[in-house]
PDB file of C-alpha atoms in Angstrom:
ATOM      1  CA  UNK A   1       0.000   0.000   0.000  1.00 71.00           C
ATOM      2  CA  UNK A   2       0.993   3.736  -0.936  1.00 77.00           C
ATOM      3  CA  UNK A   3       2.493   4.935   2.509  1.00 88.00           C
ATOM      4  CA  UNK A   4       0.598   8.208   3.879  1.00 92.00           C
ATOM      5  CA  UNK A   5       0.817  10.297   7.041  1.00 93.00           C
ATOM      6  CA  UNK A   6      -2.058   9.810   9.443  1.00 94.00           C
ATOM      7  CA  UNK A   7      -3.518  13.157  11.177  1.00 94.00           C
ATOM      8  CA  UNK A   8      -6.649  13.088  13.555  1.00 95.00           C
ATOM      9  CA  UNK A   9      -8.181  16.365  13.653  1.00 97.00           C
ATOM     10  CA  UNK A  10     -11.163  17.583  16.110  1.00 97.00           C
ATOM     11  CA  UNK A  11     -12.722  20.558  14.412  1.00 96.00           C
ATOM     12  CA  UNK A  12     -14.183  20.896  11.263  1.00 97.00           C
ATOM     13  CA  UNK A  13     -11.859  24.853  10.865  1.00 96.00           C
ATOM     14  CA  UNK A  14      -8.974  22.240  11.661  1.00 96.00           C
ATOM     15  CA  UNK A  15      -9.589  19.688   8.879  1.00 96.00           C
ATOM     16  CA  UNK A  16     -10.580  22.463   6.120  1.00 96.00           C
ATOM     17  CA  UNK A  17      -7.413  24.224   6.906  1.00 95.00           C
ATOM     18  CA  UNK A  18      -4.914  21.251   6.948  1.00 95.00           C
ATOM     19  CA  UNK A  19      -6.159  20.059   3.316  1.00 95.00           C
ATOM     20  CA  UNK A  20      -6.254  23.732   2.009  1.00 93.00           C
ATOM     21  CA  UNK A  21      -3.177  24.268   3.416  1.00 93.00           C
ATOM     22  CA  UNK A  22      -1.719  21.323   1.467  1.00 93.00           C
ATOM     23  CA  UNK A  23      -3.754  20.830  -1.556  1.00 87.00           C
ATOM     24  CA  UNK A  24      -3.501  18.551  -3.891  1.00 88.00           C
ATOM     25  CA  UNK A  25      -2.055  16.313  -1.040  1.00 94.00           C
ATOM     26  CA  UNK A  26      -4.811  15.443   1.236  1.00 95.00           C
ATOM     27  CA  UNK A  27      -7.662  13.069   1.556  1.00 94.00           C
ATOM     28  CA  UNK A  28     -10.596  13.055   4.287  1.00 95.00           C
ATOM     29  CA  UNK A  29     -11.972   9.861   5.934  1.00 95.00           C
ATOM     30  CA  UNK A  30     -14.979   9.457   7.784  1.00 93.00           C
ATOM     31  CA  UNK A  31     -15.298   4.946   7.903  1.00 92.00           C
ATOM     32  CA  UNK A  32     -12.413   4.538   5.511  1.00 90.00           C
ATOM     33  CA  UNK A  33     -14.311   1.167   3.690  1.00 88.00           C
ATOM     34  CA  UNK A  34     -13.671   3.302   0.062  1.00 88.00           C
ATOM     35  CA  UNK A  35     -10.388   5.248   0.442  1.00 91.00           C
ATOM     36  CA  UNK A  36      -8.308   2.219   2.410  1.00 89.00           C
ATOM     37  CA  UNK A  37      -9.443   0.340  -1.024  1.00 88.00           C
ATOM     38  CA  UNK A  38      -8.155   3.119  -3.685  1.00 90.00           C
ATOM     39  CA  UNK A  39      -4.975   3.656  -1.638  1.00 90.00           C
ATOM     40  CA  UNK A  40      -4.402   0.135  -1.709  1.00 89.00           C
ATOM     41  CA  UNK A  41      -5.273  -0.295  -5.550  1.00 89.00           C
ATOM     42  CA  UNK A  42      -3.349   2.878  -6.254  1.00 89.00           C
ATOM     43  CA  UNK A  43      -6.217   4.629  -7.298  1.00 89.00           C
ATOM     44  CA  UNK A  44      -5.657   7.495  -4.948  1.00 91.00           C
ATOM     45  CA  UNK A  45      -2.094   8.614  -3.513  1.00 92.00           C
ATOM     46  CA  UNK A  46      -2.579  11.387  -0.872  1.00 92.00           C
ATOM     47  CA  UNK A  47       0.556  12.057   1.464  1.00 94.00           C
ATOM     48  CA  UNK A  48      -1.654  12.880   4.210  1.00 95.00           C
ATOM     49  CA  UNK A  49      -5.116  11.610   5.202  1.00 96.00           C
ATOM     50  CA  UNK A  50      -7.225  13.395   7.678  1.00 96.00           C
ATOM     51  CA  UNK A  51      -9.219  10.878   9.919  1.00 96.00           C
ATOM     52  CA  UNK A  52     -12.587  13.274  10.746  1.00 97.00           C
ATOM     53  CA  UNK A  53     -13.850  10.837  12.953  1.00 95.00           C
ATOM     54  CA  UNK A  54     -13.316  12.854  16.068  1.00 96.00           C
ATOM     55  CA  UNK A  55     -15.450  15.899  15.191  1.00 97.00           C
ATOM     56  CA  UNK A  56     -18.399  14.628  16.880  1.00 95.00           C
ATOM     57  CA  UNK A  57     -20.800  17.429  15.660  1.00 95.00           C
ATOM     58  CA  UNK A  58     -20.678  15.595  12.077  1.00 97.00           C
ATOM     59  CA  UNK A  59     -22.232  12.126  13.213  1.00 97.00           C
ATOM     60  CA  UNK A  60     -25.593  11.388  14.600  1.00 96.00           C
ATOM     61  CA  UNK A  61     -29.431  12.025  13.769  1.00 97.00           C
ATOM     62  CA  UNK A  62     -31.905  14.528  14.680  1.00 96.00           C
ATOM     63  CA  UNK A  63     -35.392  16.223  13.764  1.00 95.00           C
ATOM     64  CA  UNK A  64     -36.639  19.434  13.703  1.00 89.00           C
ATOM     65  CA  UNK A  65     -40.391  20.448  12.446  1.00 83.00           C
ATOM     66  CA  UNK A  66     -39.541  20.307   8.733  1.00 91.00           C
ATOM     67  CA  UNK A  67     -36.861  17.899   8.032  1.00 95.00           C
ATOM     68  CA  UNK A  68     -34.437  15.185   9.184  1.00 97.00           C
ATOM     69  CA  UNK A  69     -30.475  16.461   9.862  1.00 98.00           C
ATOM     70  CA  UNK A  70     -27.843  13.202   9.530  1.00 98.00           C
ATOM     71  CA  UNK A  71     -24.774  14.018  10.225  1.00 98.00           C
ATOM     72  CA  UNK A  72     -22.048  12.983   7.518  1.00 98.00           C
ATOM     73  CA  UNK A  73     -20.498  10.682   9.956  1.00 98.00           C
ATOM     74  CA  UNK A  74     -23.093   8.538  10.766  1.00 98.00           C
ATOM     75  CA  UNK A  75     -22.676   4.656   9.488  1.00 97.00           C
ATOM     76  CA  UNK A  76     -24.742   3.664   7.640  1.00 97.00           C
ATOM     77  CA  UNK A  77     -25.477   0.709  10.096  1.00 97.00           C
ATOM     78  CA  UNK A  78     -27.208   3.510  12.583  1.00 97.00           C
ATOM     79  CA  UNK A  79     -29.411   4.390   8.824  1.00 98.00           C
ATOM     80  CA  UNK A  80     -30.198   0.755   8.279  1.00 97.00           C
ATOM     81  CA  UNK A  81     -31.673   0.055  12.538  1.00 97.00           C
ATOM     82  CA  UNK A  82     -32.470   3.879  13.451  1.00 97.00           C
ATOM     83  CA  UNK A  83     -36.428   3.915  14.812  1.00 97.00           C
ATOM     84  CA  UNK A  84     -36.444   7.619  14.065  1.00 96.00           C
ATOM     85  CA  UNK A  85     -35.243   6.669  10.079  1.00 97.00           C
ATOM     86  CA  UNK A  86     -37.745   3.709   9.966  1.00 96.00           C
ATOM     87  CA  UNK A  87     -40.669   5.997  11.099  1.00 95.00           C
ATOM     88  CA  UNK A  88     -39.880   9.411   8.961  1.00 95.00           C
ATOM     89  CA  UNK A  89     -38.020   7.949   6.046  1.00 96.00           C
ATOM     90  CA  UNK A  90     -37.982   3.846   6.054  1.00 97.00           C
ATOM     91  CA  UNK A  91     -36.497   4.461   2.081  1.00 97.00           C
ATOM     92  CA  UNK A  92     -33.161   5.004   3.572  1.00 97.00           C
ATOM     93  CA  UNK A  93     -33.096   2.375   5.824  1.00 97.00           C
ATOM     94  CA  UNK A  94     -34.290  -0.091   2.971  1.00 96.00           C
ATOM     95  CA  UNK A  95     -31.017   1.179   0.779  1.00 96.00           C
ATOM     96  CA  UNK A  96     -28.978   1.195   4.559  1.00 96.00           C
ATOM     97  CA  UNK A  97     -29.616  -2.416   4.515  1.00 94.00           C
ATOM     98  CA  UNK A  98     -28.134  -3.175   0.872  1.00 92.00           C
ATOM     99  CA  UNK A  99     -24.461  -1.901   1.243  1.00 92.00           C
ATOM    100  CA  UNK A 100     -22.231  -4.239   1.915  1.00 87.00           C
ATOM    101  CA  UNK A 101     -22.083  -6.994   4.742  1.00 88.00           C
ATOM    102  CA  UNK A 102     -22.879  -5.697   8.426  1.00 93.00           C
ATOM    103  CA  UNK A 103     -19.367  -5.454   9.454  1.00 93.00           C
ATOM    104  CA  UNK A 104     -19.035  -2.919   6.123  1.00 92.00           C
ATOM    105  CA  UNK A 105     -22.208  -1.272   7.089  1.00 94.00           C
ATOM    106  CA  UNK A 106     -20.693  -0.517  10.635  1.00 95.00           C
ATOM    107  CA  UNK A 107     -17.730   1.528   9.683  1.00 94.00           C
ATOM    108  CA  UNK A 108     -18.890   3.049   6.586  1.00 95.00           C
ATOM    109  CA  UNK A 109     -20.582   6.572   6.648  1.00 97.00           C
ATOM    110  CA  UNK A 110     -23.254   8.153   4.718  1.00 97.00           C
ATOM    111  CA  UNK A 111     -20.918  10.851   4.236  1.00 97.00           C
ATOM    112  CA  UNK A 112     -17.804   8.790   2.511  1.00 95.00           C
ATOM    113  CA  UNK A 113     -20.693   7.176   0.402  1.00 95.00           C
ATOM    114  CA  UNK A 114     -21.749  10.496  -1.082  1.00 97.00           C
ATOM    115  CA  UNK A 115     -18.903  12.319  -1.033  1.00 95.00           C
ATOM    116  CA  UNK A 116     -16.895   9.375  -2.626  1.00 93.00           C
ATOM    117  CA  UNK A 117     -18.666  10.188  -5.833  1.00 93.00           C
ATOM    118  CA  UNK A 118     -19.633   6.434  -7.628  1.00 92.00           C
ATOM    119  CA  UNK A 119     -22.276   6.674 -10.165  1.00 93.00           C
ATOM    120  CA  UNK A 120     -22.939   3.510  -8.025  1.00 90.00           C
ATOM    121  CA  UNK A 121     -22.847   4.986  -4.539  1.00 92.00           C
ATOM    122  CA  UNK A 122     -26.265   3.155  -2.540  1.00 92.00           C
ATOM    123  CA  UNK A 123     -27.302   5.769  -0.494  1.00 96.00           C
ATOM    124  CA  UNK A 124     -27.513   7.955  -3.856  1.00 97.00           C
ATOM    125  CA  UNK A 125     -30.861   7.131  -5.413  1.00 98.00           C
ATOM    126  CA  UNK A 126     -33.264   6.972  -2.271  1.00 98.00           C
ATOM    127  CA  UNK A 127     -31.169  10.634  -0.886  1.00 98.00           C
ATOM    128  CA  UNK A 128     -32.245  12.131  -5.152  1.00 98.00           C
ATOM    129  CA  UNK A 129     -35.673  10.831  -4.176  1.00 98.00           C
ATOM    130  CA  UNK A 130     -35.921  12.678  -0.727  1.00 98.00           C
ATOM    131  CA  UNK A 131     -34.781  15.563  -2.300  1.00 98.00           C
ATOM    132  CA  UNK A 132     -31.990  15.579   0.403  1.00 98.00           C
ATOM    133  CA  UNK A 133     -29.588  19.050   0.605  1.00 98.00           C
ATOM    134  CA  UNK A 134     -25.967  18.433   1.651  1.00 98.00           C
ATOM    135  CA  UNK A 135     -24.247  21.008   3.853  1.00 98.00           C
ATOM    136  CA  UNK A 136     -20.859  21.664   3.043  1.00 98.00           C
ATOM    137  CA  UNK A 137     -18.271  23.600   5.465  1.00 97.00           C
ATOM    138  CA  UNK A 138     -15.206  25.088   3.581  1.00 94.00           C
ATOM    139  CA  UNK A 139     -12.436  28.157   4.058  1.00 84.00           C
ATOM    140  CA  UNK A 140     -15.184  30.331   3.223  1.00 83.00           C
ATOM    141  CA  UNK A 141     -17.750  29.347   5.461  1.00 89.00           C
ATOM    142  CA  UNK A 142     -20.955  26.905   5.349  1.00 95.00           C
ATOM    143  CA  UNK A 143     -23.117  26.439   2.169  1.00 96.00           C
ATOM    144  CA  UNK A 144     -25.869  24.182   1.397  1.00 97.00           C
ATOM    145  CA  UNK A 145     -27.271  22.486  -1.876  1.00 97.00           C
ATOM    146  CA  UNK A 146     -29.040  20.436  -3.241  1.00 98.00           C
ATOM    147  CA  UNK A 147     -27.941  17.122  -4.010  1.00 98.00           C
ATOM    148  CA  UNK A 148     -28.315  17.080  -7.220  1.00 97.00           C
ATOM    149  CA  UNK A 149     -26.298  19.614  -8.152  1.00 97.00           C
ATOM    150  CA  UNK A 150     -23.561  17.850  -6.125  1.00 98.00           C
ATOM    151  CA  UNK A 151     -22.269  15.052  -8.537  1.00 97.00           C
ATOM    152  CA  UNK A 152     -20.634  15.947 -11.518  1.00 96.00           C
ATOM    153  CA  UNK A 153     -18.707  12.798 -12.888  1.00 95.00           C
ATOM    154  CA  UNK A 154     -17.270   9.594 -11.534  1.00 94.00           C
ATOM    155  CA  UNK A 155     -15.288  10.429  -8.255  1.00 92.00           C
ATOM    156  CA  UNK A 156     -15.802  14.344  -9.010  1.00 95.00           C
ATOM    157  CA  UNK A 157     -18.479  16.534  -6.805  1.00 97.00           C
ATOM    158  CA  UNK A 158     -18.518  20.191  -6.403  1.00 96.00           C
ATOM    159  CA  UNK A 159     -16.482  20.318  -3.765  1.00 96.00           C
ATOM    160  CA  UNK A 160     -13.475  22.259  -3.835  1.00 94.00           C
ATOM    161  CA  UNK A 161     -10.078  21.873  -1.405  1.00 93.00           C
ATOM    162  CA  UNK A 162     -10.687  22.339   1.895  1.00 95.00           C
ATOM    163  CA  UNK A 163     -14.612  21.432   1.520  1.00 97.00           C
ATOM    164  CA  UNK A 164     -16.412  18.756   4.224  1.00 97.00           C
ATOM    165  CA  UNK A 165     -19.444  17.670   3.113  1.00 98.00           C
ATOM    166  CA  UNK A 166     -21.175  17.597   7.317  1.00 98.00           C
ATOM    167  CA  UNK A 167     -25.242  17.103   7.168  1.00 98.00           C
ATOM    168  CA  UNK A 168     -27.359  15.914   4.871  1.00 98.00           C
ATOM    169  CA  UNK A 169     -30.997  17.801   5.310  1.00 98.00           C
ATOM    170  CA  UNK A 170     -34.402  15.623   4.257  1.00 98.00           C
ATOM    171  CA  UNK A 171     -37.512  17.513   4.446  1.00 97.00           C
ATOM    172  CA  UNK A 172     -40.396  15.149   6.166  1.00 95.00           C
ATOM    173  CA  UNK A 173     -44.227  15.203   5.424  1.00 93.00           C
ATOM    174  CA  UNK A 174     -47.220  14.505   6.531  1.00 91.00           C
ATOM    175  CA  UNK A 175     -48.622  13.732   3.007  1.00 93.00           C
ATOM    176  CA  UNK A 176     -49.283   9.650   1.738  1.00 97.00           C
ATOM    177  CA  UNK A 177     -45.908   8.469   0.671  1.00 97.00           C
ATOM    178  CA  UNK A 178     -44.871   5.102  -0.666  1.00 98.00           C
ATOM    179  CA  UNK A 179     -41.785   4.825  -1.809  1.00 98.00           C
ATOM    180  CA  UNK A 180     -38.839   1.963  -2.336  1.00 98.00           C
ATOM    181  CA  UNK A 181     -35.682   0.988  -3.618  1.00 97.00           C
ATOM    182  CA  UNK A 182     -34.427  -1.870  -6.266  1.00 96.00           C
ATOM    183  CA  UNK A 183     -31.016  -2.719  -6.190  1.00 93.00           C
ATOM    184  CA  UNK A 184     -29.355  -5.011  -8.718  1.00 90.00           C
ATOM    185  CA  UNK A 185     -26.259  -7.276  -8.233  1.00 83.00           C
ATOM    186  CA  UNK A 186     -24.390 -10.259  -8.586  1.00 73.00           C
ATOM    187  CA  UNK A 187     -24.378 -11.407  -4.842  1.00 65.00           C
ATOM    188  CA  UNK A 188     -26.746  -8.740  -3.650  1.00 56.00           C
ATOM    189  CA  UNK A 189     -25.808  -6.703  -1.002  1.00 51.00           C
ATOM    190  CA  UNK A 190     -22.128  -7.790  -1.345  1.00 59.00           C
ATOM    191  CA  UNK A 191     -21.262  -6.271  -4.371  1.00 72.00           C
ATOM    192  CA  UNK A 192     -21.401  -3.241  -6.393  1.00 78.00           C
ATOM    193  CA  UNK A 193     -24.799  -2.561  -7.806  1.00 83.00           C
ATOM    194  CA  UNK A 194     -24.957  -2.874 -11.415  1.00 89.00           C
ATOM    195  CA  UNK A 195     -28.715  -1.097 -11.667  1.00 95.00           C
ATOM    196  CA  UNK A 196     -30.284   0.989  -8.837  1.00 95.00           C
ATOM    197  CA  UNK A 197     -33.971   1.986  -8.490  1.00 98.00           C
ATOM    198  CA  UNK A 198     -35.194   4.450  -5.981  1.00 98.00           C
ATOM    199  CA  UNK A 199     -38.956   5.186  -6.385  1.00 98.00           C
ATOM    200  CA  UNK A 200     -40.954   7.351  -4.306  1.00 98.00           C
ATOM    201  CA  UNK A 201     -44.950   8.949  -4.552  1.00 98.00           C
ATOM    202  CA  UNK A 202     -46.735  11.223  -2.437  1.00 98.00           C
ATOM    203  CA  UNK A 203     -50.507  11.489  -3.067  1.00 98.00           C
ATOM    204  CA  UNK A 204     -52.851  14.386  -2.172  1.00 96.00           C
ATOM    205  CA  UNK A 205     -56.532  13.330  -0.829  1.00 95.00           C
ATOM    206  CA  UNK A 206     -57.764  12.728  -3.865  1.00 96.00           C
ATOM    207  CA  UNK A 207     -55.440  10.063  -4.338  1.00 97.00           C
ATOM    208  CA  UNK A 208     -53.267  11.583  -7.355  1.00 98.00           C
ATOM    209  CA  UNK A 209     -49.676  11.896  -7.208  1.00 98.00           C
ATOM    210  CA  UNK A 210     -48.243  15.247  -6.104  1.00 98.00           C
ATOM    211  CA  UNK A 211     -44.889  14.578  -6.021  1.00 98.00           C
ATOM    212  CA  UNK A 212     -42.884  11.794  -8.184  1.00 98.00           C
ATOM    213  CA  UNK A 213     -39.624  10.846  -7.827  1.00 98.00           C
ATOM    214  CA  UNK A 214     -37.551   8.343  -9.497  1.00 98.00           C
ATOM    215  CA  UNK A 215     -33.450   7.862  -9.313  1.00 98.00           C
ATOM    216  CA  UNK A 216     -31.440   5.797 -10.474  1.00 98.00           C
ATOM    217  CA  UNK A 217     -27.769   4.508 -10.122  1.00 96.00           C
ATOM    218  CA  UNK A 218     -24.951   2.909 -11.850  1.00 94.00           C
ATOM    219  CA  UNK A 219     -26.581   3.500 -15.009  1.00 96.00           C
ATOM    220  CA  UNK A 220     -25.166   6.939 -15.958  1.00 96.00           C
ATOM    221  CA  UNK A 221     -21.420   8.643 -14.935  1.00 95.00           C
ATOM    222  CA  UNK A 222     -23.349   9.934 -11.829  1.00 96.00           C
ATOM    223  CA  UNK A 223     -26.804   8.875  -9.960  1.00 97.00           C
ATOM    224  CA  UNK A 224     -29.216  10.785 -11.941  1.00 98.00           C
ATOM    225  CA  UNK A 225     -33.123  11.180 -11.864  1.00 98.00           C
ATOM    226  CA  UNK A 226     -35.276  10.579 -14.676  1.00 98.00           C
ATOM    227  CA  UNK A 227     -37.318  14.117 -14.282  1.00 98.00           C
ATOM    228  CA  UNK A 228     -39.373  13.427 -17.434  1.00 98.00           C
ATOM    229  CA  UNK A 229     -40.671   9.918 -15.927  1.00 98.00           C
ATOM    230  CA  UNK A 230     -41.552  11.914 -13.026  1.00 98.00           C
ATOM    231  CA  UNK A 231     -43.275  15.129 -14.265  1.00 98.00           C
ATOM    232  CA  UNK A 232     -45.476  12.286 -16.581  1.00 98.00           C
ATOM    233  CA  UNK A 233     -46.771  10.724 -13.339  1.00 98.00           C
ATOM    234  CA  UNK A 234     -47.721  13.982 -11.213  1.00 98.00           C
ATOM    235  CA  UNK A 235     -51.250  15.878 -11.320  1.00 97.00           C
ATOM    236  CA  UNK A 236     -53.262  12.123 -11.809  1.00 97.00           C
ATOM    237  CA  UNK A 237     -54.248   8.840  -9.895  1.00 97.00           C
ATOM    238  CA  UNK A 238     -51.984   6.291 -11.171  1.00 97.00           C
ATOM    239  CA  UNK A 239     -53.182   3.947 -14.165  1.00 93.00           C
ATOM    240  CA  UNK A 240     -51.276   0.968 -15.329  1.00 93.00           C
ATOM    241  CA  UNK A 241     -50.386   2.531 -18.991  1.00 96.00           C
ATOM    242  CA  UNK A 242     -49.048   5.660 -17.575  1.00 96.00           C
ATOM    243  CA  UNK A 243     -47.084   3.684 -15.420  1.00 98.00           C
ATOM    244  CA  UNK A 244     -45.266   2.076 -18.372  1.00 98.00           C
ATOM    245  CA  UNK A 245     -44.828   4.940 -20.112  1.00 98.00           C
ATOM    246  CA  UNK A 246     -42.913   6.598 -17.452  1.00 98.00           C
ATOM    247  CA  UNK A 247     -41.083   3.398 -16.745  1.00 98.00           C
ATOM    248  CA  UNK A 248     -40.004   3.456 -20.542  1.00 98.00           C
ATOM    249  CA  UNK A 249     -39.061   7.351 -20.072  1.00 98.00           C
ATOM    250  CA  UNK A 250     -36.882   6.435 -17.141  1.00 98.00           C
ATOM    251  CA  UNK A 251     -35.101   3.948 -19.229  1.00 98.00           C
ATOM    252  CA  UNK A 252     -34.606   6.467 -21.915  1.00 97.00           C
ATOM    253  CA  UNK A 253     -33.030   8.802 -19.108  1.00 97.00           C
ATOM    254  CA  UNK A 254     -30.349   6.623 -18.339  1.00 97.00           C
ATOM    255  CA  UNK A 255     -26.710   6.333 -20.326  1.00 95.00           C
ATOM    256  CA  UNK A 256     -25.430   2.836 -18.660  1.00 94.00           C
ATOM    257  CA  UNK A 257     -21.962   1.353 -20.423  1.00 91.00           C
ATOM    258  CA  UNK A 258     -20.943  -2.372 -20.711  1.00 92.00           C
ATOM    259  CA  UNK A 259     -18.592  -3.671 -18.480  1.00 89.00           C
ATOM    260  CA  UNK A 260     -17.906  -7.197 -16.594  1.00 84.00           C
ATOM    261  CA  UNK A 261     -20.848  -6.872 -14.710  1.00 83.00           C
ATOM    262  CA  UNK A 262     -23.682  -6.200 -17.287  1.00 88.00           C
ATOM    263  CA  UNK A 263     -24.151  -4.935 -20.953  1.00 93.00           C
ATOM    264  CA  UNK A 264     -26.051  -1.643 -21.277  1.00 93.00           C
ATOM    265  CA  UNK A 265     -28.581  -3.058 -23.114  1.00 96.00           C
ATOM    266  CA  UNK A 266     -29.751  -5.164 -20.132  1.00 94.00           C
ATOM    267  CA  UNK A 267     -29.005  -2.494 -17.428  1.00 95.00           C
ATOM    268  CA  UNK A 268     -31.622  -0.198 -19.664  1.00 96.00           C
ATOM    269  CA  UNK A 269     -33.884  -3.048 -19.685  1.00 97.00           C
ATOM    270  CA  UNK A 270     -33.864  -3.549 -16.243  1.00 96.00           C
ATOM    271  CA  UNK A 271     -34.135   0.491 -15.701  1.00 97.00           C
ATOM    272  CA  UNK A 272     -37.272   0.142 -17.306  1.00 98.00           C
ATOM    273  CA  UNK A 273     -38.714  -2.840 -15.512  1.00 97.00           C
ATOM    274  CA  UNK A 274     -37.810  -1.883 -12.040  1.00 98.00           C
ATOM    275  CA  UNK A 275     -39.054   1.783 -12.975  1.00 98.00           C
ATOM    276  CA  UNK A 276     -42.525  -0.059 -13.137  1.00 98.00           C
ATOM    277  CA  UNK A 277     -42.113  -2.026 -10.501  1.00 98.00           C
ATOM    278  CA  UNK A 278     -41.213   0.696  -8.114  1.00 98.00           C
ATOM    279  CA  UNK A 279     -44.294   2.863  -9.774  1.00 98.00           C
ATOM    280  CA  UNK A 280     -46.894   0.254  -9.078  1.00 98.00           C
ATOM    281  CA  UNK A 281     -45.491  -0.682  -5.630  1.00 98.00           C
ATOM    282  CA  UNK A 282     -45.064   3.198  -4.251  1.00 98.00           C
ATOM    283  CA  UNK A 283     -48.679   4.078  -5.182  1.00 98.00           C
ATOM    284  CA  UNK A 284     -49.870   0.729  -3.618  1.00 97.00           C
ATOM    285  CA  UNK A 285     -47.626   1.361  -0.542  1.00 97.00           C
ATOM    286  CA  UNK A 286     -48.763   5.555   0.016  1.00 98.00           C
ATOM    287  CA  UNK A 287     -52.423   4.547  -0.895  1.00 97.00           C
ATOM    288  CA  UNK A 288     -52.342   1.689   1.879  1.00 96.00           C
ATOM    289  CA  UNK A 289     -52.456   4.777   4.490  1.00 92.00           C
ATOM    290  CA  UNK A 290     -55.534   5.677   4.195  1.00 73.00           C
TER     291      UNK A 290
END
């Protein structure tokens, strides 16, 4: 493994100033489960890495009026068992539950799965759906925005030197809302998805769909949604034709490549027939709360 110097820090002004201080040179780590791996490989070769696990305002969970606040540092293991996530937002949890093995799942952070950029990252699609903000700390204060304007290639975000990525905001409702999450791999949750669906619906009292979201993952060079699938489904009750015509736009949204793991041909296919599925089981799910 590429040697590196190891420095714990204990303040977010600390951290931001270290890697600013030496850019180029520096990487963060939150549960380490993605940058141990590229060091190793010799996909990444930073001098120094920056262990944030000690700035404790970064990790945990907590609710205000309006919205859910995770910290970046919080494993995704707390996500997968957190009452507080099953009640406001059980989506997450559902996607918590596919990364990795448990013993992954315990070190690695919400956070390091974002910020680590993978147009396959889990936590991606369901976070698009939720229409999740990210708060960002940097040299020139704290910023937030929205997550989708956060990715822009593989292993690139918006982030500049000296940028933490330390909350993730989710706004919570009291509206009907079904939503869930397809992931698709060779051995499940232990490996990479090769196709990831996130579907979500939230219905007014009539029963139509006021909000649609669908996201998807590992089938573009960042997790994407497929806006024109969604705008389709919203200002209607759902019907089984306009459900495959949104699943079919969703497809079309997507720009998957062929690797070892799955041609794009069948990674579009499968956009499009998990799109449905997810459609049909949302509404089903949000109009069970009556």
């Amino acid at each position: 493994m590429h040697s590196f110097e190891y420095q714990k820090v204990y303040s977010l002004k600390e951290a931001s100033n270290i890697a600013s201080t030496l850019k180029g040179e520096t990487a963060f780590m939150a549960g380490g489960t993605d940058l141990l791996v590229q060091i190793k490989e010799g996909e990444k070769r930073p001098r120094y890495v920056i262990d944030l696990k000690e700035i404790h305002e970064m990790n945990g969970i907590k609710i205000s009026d309006d919205h859910l606040s995770i910290g970046a540092l919080t494993s995704i293991r707390t996500l997968e068992k957190s009452p507080l996530i099953l009640e406001k937002i059980p989506l997450l949890s559902q996607a918590a539950s596919k990364l990795g093995s448990v013993q992954i799942r315990n070190r690695a952070t919400i956070g390091g799965n974002i910020a680590n950029a993978s147009p396959s990252a889990e936590m991606a699609p369901s976070l698009l759906t939720l229409d999740t903000k990210v708060a960002i700390f940097g040299n020139n204060g704290s910023s937030v925005i929205k997550l989708d304007d956060f990715f822009r290639s593989p292993g690139e975000t918006i982030l500049k030197e000296g940028d933490i990525v330390t909350h993730f905001l989710i706004p919570i409702t009291s509206k009907r809302r079904g939503s869930i999450y397809y992931k698709l791999s060779a051995r499940n949750a232990m490996d990479l998805a090769f196709v990831g669906v996130a579907v979500l619906l939230e219905l007014d009292e009539e029963d139509k769909i006021c909000k649609a979201r669908i996201a998807l993952g590992a089938v573009a060079p960042k997790p994407i949604r497929a806006i024109s699938a969604e705008n389709l489904l919203e200002g209607a009750p759902l019907d089984p034709l306009k459900a495959r015509e949104s699943s079919e736009l969703a497809a079309q949204s997507s720009n998957p490549i062929s690797d070892i793991r799955a041609t794009a041909e069948y990674r579009k296919e499968m956009v499009k027939e998990l799109s449905y599925r997810g459609i049909i089981s949302a509404y089903a799910i949000a109009m069970s709360q009556k």
